[in-house]
Amino acid sequence: MRVVLIGAGARARKLYLPWLNGDLGPQVAEAELVAVIDRDRHALHHAAHRFAGSIAAPDDLDRVLGNTDPDLVVIATPDAEHRHVAERALAARCAVLVEKPLATTAADAFALVKAAQQTRTTLLVAHNLRFTNVHTQVHQMLADGLIGTVADAEFHYRLNASHSASYFQRWHRRRAASGGLEVTKACHHLDLIAWWLHAYPCTVTATLQHRHYQPGSSQWLPGTDIHDTIAAEIAYDTGVHARYTLTTNADDEGYTCHLFGTTGTLTIHYDAHTGPHLVYLHPRTGPSTRYEIAREPGTHAGADTAMLAALPVALADQHRTPFATAAAAACAVATGATIHPASLSHQALPIPDPTTFGASR
């Protein structure tokens, strides 16, 4: 697999460059880095030091794509740059894997859905949580009807103190660059909920707050305009309502999720750092069952390696893998992007639908 990597920052160094260097083992497809593109000269020299392949600046993107004819373009740039870079790769008829979130605004996400449809080119989105062992198991349990039809859901994510601080010390602290935590971070969870529910989000009410990072405090850097606490209620086309909350500066990192079905309840306790993950199945009748699921090794609880292992199949037919479709990824962006205006308006707002390029359901 011949790969052009766009963006040689932290995410690329932790996952994509080790993969392209053959450090992740035989479970992932072999790949060759034919070019790496980044505007940061330091990042480029770091990549060039360790990997074969040409290095280039963003202005050279079209030339690089034309000359190298890659099997896949991986986009790991800062979030707000995804649309511009992905559109050029899709226009060159290159298959694309773009880091989550697909974009920082619903309009940009929808534009990429449309570009992929018009060029009939594969656009994969790295919603890697879909590949975590506990998440695939929960997805199967729901598909098997172990709690009947889900009627209600609660999902509370806890960001620990060091992870919280990272969002307020880097470019993420600017809403124009990241979409706020409700997009850059919550899109993970919003996609997971919709995938489990097999549903499209329709409306959202929300409250955003500054609880730990207060304007004017020593932790509040110039240019910061995002919030650190999220509380949202999302209505889906199936009639399900999900309450989503995110808290920063927690003692641990992970989430608790309750899925209330017509014949039982499923509760997930996800430990982001050590594990094991715990799943409790409480049927309406009969005994409860406790599942202890080991945290797999590797970045993001083993999800990244599983995602890369699924790439060859996904490039042939993404519907045979858990990969998020462009439309599903755009739904997560649209939901997150609507949380901020919903918080300002103090009322339920419709979530634009990527399948109709903006019209609400």
mmCIF file of C-alpha atoms in Angstrom, residues 104-106 172-184 186-187 190 203-210 215 220 223-234 244 331-352:
data_model
loop_
_atom_site.group_PDB
_atom_site.id
_atom_site.type_symbol
_atom_site.label_atom_id
_atom_site.label_comp_id
_atom_site.label_asym_id
_atom_site.label_seq_id
_atom_site.Cartn_x
_atom_site.Cartn_y
_atom_site.Cartn_z
ATOM 1 C CA THR A 104 -14.824 21.435 12.425
ATOM 2 C CA THR A 105 -18.092 22.717 10.943
ATOM 3 C CA ALA A 106 -21.151 21.012 9.514
ATOM 4 C CA HIS A 172 -7.616 23.303 20.232
ATOM 5 C CA ARG A 173 -8.383 26.194 22.598
ATOM 6 C CA ARG A 174 -9.572 28.248 19.620
ATOM 7 C CA ARG A 175 -13.055 27.297 18.448
ATOM 8 C CA ALA A 176 -12.249 28.226 14.845
ATOM 9 C CA ALA A 177 -9.405 25.678 14.868
ATOM 10 C CA SER A 178 -11.088 22.783 16.667
ATOM 11 C CA GLY A 179 -14.834 23.380 16.887
ATOM 12 C CA GLY A 180 -14.494 23.241 20.682
ATOM 13 C CA LEU A 181 -14.463 20.094 22.802
ATOM 14 C CA GLU A 182 -17.979 19.365 21.557
ATOM 15 C CA VAL A 183 -16.488 18.681 18.118
ATOM 16 C CA THR A 184 -12.799 17.814 18.458
ATOM 17 C CA ALA A 186 -17.036 14.686 21.681
ATOM 18 C CA CYS A 187 -17.298 13.610 18.026
ATOM 19 C CA LEU A 190 -21.361 11.133 19.446
ATOM 20 C CA THR A 203 -32.331 17.864 17.580
ATOM 21 C CA VAL A 204 -30.149 18.894 20.501
ATOM 22 C CA THR A 205 -30.493 21.025 23.617
ATOM 23 C CA ALA A 206 -27.289 21.886 25.450
ATOM 24 C CA THR A 207 -25.441 23.799 28.125
ATOM 25 C CA LEU A 208 -21.747 24.700 27.873
ATOM 26 C CA GLN A 209 -19.841 25.984 30.892
ATOM 27 C CA HIS A 210 -16.447 27.173 32.141
ATOM 28 C CA PRO A 215 -11.561 33.422 31.601
ATOM 29 C CA TRP A 220 -6.665 30.807 30.386
ATOM 30 C CA GLY A 223 -7.206 33.314 22.159
ATOM 31 C CA THR A 224 -9.090 30.708 24.214
ATOM 32 C CA ASP A 225 -12.810 30.679 23.468
ATOM 33 C CA ILE A 226 -13.892 27.067 24.096
ATOM 34 C CA HIS A 227 -15.789 25.609 27.066
ATOM 35 C CA ASP A 228 -14.674 22.801 29.370
ATOM 36 C CA THR A 229 -18.004 21.243 30.389
ATOM 37 C CA ILE A 230 -20.740 19.876 28.111
ATOM 38 C CA ALA A 231 -24.276 18.749 28.896
ATOM 39 C CA ALA A 232 -26.518 17.885 25.949
ATOM 40 C CA GLU A 233 -29.711 15.997 25.202
ATOM 41 C CA ILE A 234 -29.970 14.579 21.706
ATOM 42 C CA TYR A 244 -24.405 13.278 26.784
ATOM 43 C CA CYS A 331 -23.397 13.515 11.566
ATOM 44 C CA ALA A 332 -21.036 13.503 14.547
ATOM 45 C CA VAL A 333 -19.602 16.858 13.447
ATOM 46 C CA ALA A 334 -23.053 18.340 12.825
ATOM 47 C CA THR A 335 -24.255 17.211 16.259
ATOM 48 C CA GLY A 336 -21.217 18.648 18.027
ATOM 49 C CA ALA A 337 -21.290 21.856 16.010
ATOM 50 C CA THR A 338 -24.960 22.425 16.907
ATOM 51 C CA ILE A 339 -24.274 22.100 20.647
ATOM 52 C CA HIS A 340 -22.674 25.557 20.875
ATOM 53 C CA PRO A 341 -25.529 27.516 19.236
ATOM 54 C CA ALA A 342 -28.058 25.406 21.173
ATOM 55 C CA SER A 343 -26.346 26.458 24.392
ATOM 56 C CA LEU A 344 -26.532 30.106 23.363
ATOM 57 C CA SER A 345 -30.190 29.897 22.327
ATOM 58 C CA HIS A 346 -31.386 27.913 25.383
ATOM 59 C CA GLN A 347 -33.691 25.870 23.187
ATOM 60 C CA ALA A 348 -33.689 22.716 21.086
ATOM 61 C CA LEU A 349 -32.091 23.223 17.693
ATOM 62 C CA PRO A 350 -32.353 20.993 14.641
ATOM 63 C CA ILE A 351 -29.217 19.106 13.623
ATOM 64 C CA PRO A 352 -28.537 19.453 9.892
#
